[in-house]
Coordinates of C-alpha atoms and ligand atoms in Angstrom, one line a residue:
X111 CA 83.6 54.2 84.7
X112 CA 82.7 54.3 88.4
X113 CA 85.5 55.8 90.4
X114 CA 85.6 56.2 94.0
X115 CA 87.5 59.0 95.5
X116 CA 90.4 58.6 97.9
X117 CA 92.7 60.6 100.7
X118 CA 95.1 59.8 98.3
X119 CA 93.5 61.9 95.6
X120 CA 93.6 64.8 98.0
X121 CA 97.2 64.8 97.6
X122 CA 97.2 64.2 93.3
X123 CA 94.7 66.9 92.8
X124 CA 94.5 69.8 95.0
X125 CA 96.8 72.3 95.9
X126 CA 98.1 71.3 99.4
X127 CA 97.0 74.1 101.5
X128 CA 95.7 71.8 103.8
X129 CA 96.3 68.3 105.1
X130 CA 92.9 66.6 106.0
X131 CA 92.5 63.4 108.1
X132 CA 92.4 60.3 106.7
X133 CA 88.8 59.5 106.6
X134 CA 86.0 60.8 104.1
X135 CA 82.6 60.9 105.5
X136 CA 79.7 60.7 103.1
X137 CA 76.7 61.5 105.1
X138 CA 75.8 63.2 108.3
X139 CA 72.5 63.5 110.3
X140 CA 73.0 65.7 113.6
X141 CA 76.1 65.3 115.2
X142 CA 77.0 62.2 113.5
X143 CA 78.8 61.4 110.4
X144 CA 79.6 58.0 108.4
X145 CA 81.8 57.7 105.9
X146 CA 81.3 55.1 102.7
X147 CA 82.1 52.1 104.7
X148 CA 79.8 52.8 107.7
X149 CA 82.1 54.1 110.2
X150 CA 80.4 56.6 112.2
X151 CA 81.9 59.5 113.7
X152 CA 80.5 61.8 116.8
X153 CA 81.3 65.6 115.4
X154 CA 82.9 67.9 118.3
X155 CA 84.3 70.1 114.9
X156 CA 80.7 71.0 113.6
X157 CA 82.7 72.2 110.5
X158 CA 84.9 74.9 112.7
X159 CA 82.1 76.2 114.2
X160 CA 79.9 76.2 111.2
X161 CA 77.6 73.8 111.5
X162 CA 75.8 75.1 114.0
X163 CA 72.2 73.4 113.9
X164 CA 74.4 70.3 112.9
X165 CA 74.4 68.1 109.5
X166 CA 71.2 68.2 107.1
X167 CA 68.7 69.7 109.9
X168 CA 65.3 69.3 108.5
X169 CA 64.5 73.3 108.6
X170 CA 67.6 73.7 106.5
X171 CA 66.9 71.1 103.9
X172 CA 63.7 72.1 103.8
X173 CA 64.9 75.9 102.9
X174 CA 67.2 74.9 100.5
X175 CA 65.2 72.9 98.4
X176 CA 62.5 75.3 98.4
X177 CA 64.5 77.8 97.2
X178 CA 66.3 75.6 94.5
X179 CA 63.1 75.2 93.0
X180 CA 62.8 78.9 92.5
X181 CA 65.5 81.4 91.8
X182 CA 69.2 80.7 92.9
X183 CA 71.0 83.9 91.7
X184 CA 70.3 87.2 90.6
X185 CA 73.8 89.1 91.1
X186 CA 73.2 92.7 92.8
X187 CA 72.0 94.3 89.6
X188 CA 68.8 93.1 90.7
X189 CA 67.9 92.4 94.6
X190 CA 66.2 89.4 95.8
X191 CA 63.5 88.2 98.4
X192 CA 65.5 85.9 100.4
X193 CA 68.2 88.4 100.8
X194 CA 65.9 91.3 101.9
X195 CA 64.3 88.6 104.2
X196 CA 68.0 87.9 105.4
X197 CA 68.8 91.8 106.2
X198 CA 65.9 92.9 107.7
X199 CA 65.9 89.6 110.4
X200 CA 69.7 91.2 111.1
X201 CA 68.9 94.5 111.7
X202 CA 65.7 93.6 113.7
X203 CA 68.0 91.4 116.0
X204 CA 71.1 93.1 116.4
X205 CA 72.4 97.0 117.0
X206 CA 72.9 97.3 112.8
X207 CA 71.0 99.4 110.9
X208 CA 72.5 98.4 107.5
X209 CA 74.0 95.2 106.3
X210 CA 76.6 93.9 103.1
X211 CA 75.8 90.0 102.4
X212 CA 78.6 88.5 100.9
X213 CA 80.2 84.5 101.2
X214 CA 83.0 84.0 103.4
X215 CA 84.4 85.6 106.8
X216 CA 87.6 86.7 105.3
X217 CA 85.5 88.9 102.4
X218 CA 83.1 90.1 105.5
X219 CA 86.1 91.7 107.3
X220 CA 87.8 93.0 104.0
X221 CA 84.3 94.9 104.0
X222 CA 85.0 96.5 107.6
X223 CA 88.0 97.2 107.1
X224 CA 87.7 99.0 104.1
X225 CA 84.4 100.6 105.3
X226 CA 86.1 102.1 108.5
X227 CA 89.2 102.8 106.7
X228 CA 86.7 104.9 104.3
X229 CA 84.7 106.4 107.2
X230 CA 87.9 108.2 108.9
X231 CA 88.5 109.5 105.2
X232 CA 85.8 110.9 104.6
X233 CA 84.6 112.3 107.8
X234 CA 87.9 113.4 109.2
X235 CA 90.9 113.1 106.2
X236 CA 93.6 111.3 105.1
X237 CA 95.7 111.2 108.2
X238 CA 93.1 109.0 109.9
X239 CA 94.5 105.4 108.8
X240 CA 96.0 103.0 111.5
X241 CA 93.7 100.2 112.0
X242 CA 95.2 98.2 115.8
X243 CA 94.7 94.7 116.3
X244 CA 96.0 92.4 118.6
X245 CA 98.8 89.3 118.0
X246 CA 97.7 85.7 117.4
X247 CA 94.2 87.4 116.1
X248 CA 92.8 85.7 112.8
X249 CA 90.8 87.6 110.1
X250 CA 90.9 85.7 107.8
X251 CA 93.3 84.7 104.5
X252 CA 92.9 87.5 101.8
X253 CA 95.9 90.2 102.0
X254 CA 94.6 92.9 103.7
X255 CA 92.6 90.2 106.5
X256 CA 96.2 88.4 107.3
X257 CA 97.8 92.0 107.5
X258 CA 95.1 93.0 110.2
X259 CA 95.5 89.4 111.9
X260 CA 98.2 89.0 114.5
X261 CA 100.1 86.2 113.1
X262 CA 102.9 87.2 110.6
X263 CA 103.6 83.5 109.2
X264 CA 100.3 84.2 107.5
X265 CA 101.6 87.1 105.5
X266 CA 104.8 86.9 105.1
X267 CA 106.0 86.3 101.6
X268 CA 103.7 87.5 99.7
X269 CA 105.5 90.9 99.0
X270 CA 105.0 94.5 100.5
X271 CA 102.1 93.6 103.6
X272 CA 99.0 96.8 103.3
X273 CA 100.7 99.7 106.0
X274 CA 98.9 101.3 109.0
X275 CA 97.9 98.6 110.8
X276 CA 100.2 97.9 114.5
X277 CA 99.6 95.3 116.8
X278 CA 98.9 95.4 120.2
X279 CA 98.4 92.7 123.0
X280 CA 95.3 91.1 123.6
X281 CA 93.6 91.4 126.8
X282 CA 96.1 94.3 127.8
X283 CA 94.4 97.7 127.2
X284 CA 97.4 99.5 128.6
X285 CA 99.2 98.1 125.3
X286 CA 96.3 99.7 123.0
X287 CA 96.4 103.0 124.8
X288 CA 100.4 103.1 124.2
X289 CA 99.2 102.9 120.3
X290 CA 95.9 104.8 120.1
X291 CA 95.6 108.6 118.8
X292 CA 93.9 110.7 116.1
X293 CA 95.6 108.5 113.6
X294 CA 93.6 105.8 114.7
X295 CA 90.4 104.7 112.5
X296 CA 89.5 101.5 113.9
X297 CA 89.8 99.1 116.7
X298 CA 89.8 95.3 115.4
X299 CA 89.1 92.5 117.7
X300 CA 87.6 89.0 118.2
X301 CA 85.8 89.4 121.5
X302 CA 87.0 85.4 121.9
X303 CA 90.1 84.6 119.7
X304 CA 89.2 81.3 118.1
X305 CA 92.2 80.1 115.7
X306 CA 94.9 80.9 118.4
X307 CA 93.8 79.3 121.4
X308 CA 90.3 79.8 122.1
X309 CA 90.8 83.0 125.1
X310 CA 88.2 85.2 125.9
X311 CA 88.5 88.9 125.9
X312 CA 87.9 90.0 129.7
X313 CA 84.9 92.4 130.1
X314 CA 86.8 95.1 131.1
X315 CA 88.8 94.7 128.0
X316 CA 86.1 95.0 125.4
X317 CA 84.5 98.2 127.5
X318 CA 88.3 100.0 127.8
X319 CA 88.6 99.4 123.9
X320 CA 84.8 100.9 123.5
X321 CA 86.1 104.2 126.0
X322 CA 89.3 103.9 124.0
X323 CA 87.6 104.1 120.3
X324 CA 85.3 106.9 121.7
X325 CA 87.7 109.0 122.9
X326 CA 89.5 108.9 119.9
X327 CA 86.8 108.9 117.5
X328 CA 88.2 105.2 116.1
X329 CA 85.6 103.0 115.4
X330 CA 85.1 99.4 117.5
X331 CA 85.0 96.6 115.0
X332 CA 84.2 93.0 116.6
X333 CA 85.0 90.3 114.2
X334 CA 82.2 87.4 115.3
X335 CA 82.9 85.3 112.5
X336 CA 83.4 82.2 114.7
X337 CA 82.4 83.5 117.9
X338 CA 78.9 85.1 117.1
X339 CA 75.6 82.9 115.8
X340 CA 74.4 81.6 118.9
X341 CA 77.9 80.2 119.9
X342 CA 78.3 81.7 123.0
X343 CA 74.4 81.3 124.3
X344 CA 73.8 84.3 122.8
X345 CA 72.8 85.6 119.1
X346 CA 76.1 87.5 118.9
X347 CA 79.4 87.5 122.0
X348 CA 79.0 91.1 122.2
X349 CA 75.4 91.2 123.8
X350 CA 76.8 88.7 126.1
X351 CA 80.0 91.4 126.9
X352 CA 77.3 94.1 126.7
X353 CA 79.9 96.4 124.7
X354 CA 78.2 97.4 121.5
X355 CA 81.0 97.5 118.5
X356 CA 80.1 99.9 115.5
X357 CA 80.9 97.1 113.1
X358 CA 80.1 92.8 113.6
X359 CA 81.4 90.7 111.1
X360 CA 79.4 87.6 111.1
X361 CA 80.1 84.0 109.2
X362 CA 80.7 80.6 109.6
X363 CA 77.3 79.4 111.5
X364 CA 75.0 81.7 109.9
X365 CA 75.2 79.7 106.7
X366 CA 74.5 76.6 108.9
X367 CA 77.0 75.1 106.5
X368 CA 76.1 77.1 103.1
X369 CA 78.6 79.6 102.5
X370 CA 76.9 83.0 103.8
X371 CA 78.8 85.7 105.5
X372 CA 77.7 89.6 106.5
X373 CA 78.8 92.8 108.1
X374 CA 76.7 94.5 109.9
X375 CA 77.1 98.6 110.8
X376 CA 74.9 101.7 111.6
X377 CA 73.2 104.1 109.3
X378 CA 75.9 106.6 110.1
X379 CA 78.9 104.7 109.5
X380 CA 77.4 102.6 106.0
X381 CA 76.5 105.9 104.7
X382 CA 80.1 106.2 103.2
X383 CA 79.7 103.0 101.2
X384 CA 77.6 104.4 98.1
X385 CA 76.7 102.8 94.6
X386 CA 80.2 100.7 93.7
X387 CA 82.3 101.5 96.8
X388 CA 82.2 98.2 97.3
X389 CA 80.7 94.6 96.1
X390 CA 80.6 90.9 95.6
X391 CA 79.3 88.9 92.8
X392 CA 77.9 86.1 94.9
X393 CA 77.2 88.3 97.9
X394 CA 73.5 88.3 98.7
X395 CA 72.8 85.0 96.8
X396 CA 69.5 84.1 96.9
X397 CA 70.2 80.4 97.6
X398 CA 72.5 81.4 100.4
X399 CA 70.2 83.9 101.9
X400 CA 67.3 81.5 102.2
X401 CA 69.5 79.1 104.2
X402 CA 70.7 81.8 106.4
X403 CA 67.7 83.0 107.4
X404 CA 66.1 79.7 108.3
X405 CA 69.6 78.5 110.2
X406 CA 69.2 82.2 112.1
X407 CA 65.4 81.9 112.9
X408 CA 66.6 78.6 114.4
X409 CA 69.3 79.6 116.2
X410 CA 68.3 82.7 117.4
X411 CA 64.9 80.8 119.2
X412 CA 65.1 80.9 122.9
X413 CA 64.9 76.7 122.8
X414 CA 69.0 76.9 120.9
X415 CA 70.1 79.6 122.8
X416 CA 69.0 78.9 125.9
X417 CA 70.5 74.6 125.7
X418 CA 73.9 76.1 125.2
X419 CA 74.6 76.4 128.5
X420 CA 73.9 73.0 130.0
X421 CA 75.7 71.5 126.9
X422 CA 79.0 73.8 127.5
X423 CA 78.5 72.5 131.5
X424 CA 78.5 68.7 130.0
X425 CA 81.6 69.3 128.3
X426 CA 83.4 71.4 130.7
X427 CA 82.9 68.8 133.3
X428 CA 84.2 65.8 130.9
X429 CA 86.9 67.6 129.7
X430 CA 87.8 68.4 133.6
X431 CA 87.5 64.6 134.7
X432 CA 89.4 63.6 131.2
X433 CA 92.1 66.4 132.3
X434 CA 92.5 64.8 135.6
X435 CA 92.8 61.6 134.6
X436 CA 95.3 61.9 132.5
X437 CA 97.3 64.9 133.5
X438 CA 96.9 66.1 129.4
X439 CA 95.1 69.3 130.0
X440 CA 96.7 72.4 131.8
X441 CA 93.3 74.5 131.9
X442 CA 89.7 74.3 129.6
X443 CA 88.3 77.7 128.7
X444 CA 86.0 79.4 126.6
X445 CA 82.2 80.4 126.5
X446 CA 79.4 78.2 125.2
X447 CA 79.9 76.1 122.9
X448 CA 83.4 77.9 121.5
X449 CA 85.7 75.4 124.5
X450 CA 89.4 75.2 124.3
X451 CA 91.5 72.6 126.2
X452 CA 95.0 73.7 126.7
X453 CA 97.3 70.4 126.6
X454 CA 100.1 70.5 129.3
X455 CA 103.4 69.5 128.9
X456 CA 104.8 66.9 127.7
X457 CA 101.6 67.1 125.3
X458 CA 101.9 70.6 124.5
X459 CA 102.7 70.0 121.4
X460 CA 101.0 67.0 120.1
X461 CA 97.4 68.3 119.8
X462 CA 97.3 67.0 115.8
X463 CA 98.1 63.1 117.2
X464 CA 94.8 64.2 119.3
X465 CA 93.5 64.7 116.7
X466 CA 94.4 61.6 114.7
X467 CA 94.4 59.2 117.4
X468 CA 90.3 60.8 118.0
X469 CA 89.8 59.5 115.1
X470 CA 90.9 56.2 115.4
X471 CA 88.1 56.3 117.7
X472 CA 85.0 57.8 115.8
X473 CA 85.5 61.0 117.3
X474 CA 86.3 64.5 115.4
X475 CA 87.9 67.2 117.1
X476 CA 90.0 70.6 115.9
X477 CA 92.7 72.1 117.8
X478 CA 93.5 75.6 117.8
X479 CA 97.6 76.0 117.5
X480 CA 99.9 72.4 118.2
X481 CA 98.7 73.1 121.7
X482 CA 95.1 73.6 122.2
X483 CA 92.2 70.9 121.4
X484 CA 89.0 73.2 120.6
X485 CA 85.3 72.2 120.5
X486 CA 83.1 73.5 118.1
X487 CA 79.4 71.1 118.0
X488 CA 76.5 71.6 116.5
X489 CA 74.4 74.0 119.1
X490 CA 71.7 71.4 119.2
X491 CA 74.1 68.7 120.1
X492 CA 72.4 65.7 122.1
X493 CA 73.4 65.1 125.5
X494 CA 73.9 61.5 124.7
X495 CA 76.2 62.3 121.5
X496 CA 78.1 64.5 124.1
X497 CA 78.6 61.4 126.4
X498 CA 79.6 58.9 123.6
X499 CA 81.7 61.4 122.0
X500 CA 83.5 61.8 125.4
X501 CA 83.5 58.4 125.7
X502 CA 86.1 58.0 122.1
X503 CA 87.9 61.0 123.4
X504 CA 88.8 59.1 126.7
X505 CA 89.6 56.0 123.9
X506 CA 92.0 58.6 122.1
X507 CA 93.2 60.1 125.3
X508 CA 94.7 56.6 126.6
X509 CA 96.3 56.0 123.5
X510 CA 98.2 59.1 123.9
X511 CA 98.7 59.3 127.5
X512 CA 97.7 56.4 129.1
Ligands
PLP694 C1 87.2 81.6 110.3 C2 87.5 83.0 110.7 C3 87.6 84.0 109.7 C4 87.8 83.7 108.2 O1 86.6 83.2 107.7 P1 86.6 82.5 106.3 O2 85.1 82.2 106.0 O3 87.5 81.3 106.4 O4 87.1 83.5 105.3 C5 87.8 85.3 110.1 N1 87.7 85.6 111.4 C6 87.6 84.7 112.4 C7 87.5 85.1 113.8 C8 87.4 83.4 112.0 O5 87.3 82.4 113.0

């Protein structure tokens, strides 16, 4: 009768779209995970930059299990308190006047895109379709997100790819201007691309595609999913940039690990989105809504925001030293706690034995590409689960390189 699950039964039983690590953990309490047998593992992954207030924080638990005990689900043909609660926190903290709840990043920016695809339609005709994005950018997995994202082995052959969407470079506005004209609705960046690298858009950048958008009346569309929520110090990248988009897609940390996702626009742009333009069954869920708010509230206090700092300072200079001593890192970038580690040759390429030899040692890590390690921890990381955890990478490192 009593079964145990394996790794093994990863492979007999689900579709393999992905090929996890060997190891299972069962329980986790801040940045630190065990798995049936009582191995503990430091988390550097923080659920790709999801768990941002780390694994089963009290004010979360608390939220969830208050809500469970009242109403879970409504669906949208009725509203709900948590929900509103969830909105109004939004719009009272960011530039949005309006807000669409739904569960995942990818299904946030399907939402922008069809909202600004919808606003040039209405307001200025059909001509007014070419969405630009950059290469190596990632949206997400449905077909229209991978069409917008920059990397083509994501959708290719899956039939005809969704037209009017070009590519441009990141970090090079001369390559968006050679692209831009009336044709153009939107604007689609991540103000730090995460999946391919972890690289920071330069300032300049972000304000030339805001001059850019306005002169061409294309609308600036910042997808935060993994860099907004408190992950770069502040409560979104772009008040950090100080370049205000016209539509944020938000997701991964303001679940705090429940799936929750939003995009957030002004009164003059949602206005286009009217009774069944647009919808999602679970979006809004009153579960997930209580949960996001309290994981917000939390992050968005002065006492997370304002730790990030040192604790990107801890790990910048550790990954530095590690660097040095053992020649594997070419250069670490990246803002707050969103930190990339570019391995140099002859590790260029070996970022997932990293990741396997890490944890060997109690230590999990993500990379970004075969060539970049990335660090993603819980906001509210300790200091002294930073050192132990660089104390296992340095373990991993030697195996590779030492
Ligand atoms: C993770 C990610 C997405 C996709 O989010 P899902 O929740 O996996 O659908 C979209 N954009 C960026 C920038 C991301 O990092």
């Amino acid at each position: 009768m009593s079964w145990t699950p394996s790794r093994a039964d990863f492979d007999t039983y689900m579709l393999p779209t992905y090929a996890p690590q060997n190891v299972i953990p069962v329980r986790g309490e801040g940045s630190r995970l065990w798995d049936r047998e009582g191995r503990e593992f430091i988390d550097f992954a923080g659920g790709i930059a999801v768990n941002a207030l780390g694994h089963c924080h009290p004010r979360l638990v608390e939220a969830l299990k208050a809500q469970a005990d009242k109403v879970w689900h409504l669906s949208n043909v009725y509203t709900n308190e948590p929900a509103l609660r969830l909105a109004r926190w939004l719009v009272e903290h960011t530039f949005a006047d309006k807000v669409f709840l739904c569960s995942s990043g990818g299904e946030a920016n399907e939402a922008a895109f069809k909202l600004v695809r919808r606003y040039a339609h209405d307001m200025h005709g059909e001509h007014k379709q070419k969405i630009i994005s950059f290469r190596q950018a990632f949206h997400g997995r449905t077909f229209f997100t991978v069409s917008v994202g920059g990397q083509p082995k994501y959708s290719q052959g899956f039939g005809p790819v969704p037209g009017g969407i070009e590519h441009a470079e990141f970090n090079d506005l001369d390559s968006v201007r050679a692209l831009i004209d009336d044709q153009t609705c939107a604007v689609v960046v991540e103000p730090i691309q995460g999946e391919s690298g972890v690289r920071p858009a330069d300032p300049e950048f972000l304000r030339g595609l805001r001059e850019l958008c306005d002169q061409h009346q294309a609308l600036l569309v910042f997808d935060e999913v993994q860099c907004g929520a408190g992950r770069t110090g502040s409560l979104y990248a772009y008040m950090e940039y100080g370049v205000v988009p016209d539509v944020l897609t938000t997701a991964k940390a303001i679940g705090g690990g429940f799936p929750l996702a939003a995009m957030l626009t002004t009164d003059e742009i949602g206005k286009v989105f009217v009774v069944g333009t647009h919808g999602s069954t679970y979006g809004g869920n009153a579960l997930a809504s209580a949960v996001g708010l309290a994981a917000m509230e939390t992050i968005g206090s002065s006492e997370v925001l304002d730790g990030v700092a040192s604790r990107h300072a801890l790990f910048r200079r550790h990954l530095e030293a590690l660097g040095e001593r053992y020649g594997v890192f070419s250069q670490v970038r990246g803002k707050g706690l969103l930190i990339g580690a570019e391995l140099a040759e002859p590790y260029a390429e070996r970022g997932r034995d990293i990741l396997e030899a890490s944890i060997e040692e109690g230590l999990m890590l993500l990379v970004a590409g075969p060539g970049v390690l990335r660090f993603t921890p819980s906001l509210v990381i300790t200091p002294a689960e930073i050192e132990e955890g660089m104390v296992r990478l340095d373990r991993a490192l030697a195996r590779i390189a030492g």
